[in-house]
Amino acid sequence: MNIQTKFLGAIDIEERNILTFPEGIPGFEEYNKFIIIPLNETSPFLTLQSIDNAQVGFMIASPYAFKPNYAFDLTQSDVVQLNIEQPQDVVVYGILTLRDTLVNSTINLLAPIVVNEKQKLAKQIVLTNVEDDLLRYPLKVAEGSVK
Amino acid sequence: MLVLTRKIGETILIGETIEVKVVAIDGEQVKLGIEAPKTLKIFRKELYEVIQQENKDALHHQNLNVLDEWQ
């Protein structure tokens, strides 16, 4: 199947890799079908692309590249909704907001994308009772060595 | 919008499975207790709106050039 994407032009995808977001994504509730495509072979960055609208394509990444100790519990409702049978079927991503500089760019760790790879079901969940400001977690902390 | 008056300790039922109870009132703050099926997610509405807005921002701020600096 051939689709138009925001970052990678027209590409061929395997239909079996299409993810279903039963509730859509907050702010984009009308889109339910997405596919995750690596941006290139070497970087940890991927795109979460709507199948139905080329303009709806997010940049995402694994949270652990930015916050190695990132962890949360899935609620019973998430486990049921995503039909999760075993933890190893679950993959987690964060949506990136890439502003003018790397230091101003952030990953949303308050509302991670949780994917059940086995069932191809996904959801952006919202964590509650978290201490840090995880909504805009910096990709890189400002420090002297960063230009 | 349906508006109901309730006192502390009183409850409303939404359908047959969702119960909302007024637990305490302190000035402008109302503490609610909610009993609902575990599959139902309950949020403060502001939190959901914050996530919606952050997703919209994410779609508008996609300066891939900054990723070149990341290692």
XYZ file of C-alpha atoms in Angstrom:
218
model
C 0.000 0.000 0.000
C 1.316 3.426 -0.966
C 0.729 6.458 1.251
C 1.749 10.101 1.308
C 3.787 11.106 4.344
C 4.772 14.414 5.826
C 8.510 13.794 6.114
C 9.344 10.987 3.733
C 7.195 11.676 0.671
C 5.263 8.815 -0.896
C 6.245 5.467 0.559
C 5.192 1.865 0.439
C 3.973 0.382 3.709
C 2.900 -3.063 4.822
C -0.754 -2.953 5.785
C -0.135 -5.383 8.633
C 2.053 -2.714 10.295
C -0.756 -0.167 10.518
C -1.574 0.783 14.105
C -5.098 1.486 15.276
C -5.652 4.273 17.808
C -9.287 3.512 18.800
C -9.689 6.991 20.331
C -7.408 8.849 17.959
C -4.810 11.164 19.493
C -5.893 14.096 21.715
C -6.432 17.072 19.403
C -6.624 14.724 16.401
C -9.442 12.438 17.464
C -10.659 11.950 13.892
C -7.569 9.976 12.815
C -7.374 6.360 13.934
C -4.875 4.724 11.607
C -1.172 5.489 11.893
C 2.109 3.913 11.002
C 5.475 4.326 12.698
C 8.397 4.753 10.335
C 12.047 5.350 11.335
C 13.301 8.679 9.996
C 16.489 7.000 8.844
C 18.546 3.979 9.749
C 20.929 5.679 12.133
C 18.899 8.037 14.336
C 16.605 7.188 17.257
C 13.897 9.366 15.749
C 10.794 8.064 14.062
C 7.638 9.491 12.576
C 4.099 8.667 13.586
C 2.242 9.189 10.341
C -1.521 9.232 9.789
C -2.570 6.904 6.992
C -5.448 9.193 6.023
C -3.875 12.646 6.149
C -0.316 13.260 5.001
C -0.148 16.491 7.018
C -0.777 14.673 10.287
C 2.679 13.311 10.966
C 4.396 13.585 14.325
C 8.054 13.208 15.178
C 8.517 10.663 17.948
C 11.343 8.910 19.781
C 11.959 6.374 22.481
C 11.784 8.174 25.840
C 14.716 6.237 27.252
C 17.209 8.025 25.005
C 16.395 11.202 26.938
C 15.339 9.952 30.362
C 16.928 6.572 31.100
C 14.972 6.099 34.345
C 11.579 6.841 32.741
C 8.977 4.408 34.012
C 5.264 4.331 34.698
C 2.522 1.868 35.504
C -0.195 1.203 32.985
C -3.655 1.438 34.470
C -6.013 -1.481 34.283
C -8.110 0.469 31.787
C -5.116 0.901 29.446
C -4.221 -2.773 29.713
C -7.788 -3.757 28.848
C -8.192 -1.207 26.077
C -4.911 -2.129 24.402
C -5.530 -5.814 24.956
C -2.072 -6.254 26.496
C -1.181 -9.816 27.442
C 2.505 -9.497 28.232
C 4.813 -6.550 28.944
C 7.225 -7.439 26.148
C 4.543 -6.649 23.548
C 4.495 -3.025 24.673
C 6.587 -0.274 23.083
C 6.579 3.314 24.321
C 7.293 6.538 22.430
C 7.136 10.254 23.172
C 5.981 12.964 20.761
C 8.638 15.567 19.971
C 8.142 19.308 19.743
C 11.134 20.568 17.766
C 11.513 24.321 18.169
C 14.214 26.731 16.962
C 17.023 25.123 18.934
C 17.715 21.726 20.418
C 17.726 23.198 23.922
C 14.199 24.578 23.354
C 12.963 21.289 21.918
C 11.095 18.827 24.068
C 9.574 15.365 24.281
C 6.155 14.807 25.811
C 6.690 12.241 28.557
C 3.489 13.148 30.405
C 1.414 11.633 27.617
C 3.416 8.774 26.105
C 2.288 6.797 23.070
C 1.832 3.200 24.187
C 1.789 0.573 21.448
C 0.794 -3.061 21.725
C 3.010 -4.323 18.904
C 1.367 -7.709 18.838
C -2.204 -6.456 18.445
C -1.235 -3.264 16.570
C -3.281 -1.237 19.038
C -2.068 2.088 20.339
C -3.056 4.968 22.555
C -1.644 8.196 23.857
C -2.137 7.760 27.579
C -1.997 10.551 30.142
C -0.002 9.861 33.275
C -1.366 11.091 36.553
C 0.422 11.547 39.866
C 3.800 12.246 38.283
C 6.144 14.651 40.045
C 8.359 16.164 37.359
C 7.286 18.443 34.583
C 7.126 15.715 32.013
C 4.913 17.518 29.497
C 7.869 19.354 27.966
C 10.863 17.291 28.912
C 14.005 18.787 27.323
C 15.811 16.794 24.638
C 19.011 18.297 25.890
C 19.694 20.291 29.035
C 21.304 23.664 28.506
C 24.959 23.475 29.498
C 28.212 25.263 28.757
C 29.332 22.793 26.139
C 26.203 23.165 24.045
C 26.433 25.896 21.471
C -26.575 21.039 30.862
C -28.285 19.248 33.702
C -27.659 20.972 37.015
C -28.358 19.140 40.262
C -28.064 20.296 43.838
C -26.433 17.832 46.218
C -25.290 17.923 49.821
C -22.140 16.436 51.319
C -22.383 12.659 51.299
C -25.004 12.606 48.553
C -24.426 10.852 45.285
C -25.537 10.969 41.685
C -25.640 8.010 39.345
C -24.670 8.267 35.690
C -26.079 5.235 33.952
C -25.936 2.233 36.240
C -22.212 1.959 36.768
C -20.899 5.456 37.480
C -21.349 7.045 40.885
C -20.245 10.544 41.763
C -20.315 11.484 45.423
C -19.767 14.869 47.027
C -17.168 14.009 49.658
C -16.283 17.427 51.039
C -16.749 21.126 50.402
C -14.147 23.646 51.489
C -14.790 27.203 50.327
C -14.516 27.137 46.518
C -13.220 23.592 46.439
C -15.425 20.569 46.029
C -13.995 17.122 46.613
C -15.677 14.444 44.519
C -15.481 10.708 44.921
C -16.014 8.733 41.730
C -16.825 5.060 41.401
C -16.661 3.855 37.830
C -15.684 0.763 35.834
C -11.914 0.335 35.683
C -11.976 0.608 31.892
C -13.185 4.166 32.130
C -10.505 6.811 32.415
C -11.243 9.876 34.478
C -9.328 13.138 34.090
C -9.371 16.705 35.136
C -10.544 18.338 31.903
C -7.681 20.884 31.945
C -5.171 18.057 31.748
C -6.719 16.631 28.588
C -6.822 20.103 27.039
C -3.137 20.614 27.841
C -2.285 17.374 26.013
C -4.439 18.352 23.012
C -2.644 21.679 22.792
C 0.807 20.136 23.158
C 0.018 17.719 20.307
C -1.063 20.622 18.105
C 2.138 22.487 19.001
C 4.152 19.365 18.205
C 2.632 19.238 14.727
C 3.552 22.872 14.093
C 7.054 22.809 15.534
C 8.949 20.207 13.575
C 12.321 21.767 12.937
C 14.204 18.602 12.037
C 17.478 20.548 11.796
C 17.801 20.578 15.584
C 18.070 16.802 15.560
C 21.439 17.040 13.816
C 22.854 18.496 17.023
C 21.590 15.631 19.118
C 23.855 12.732 19.972
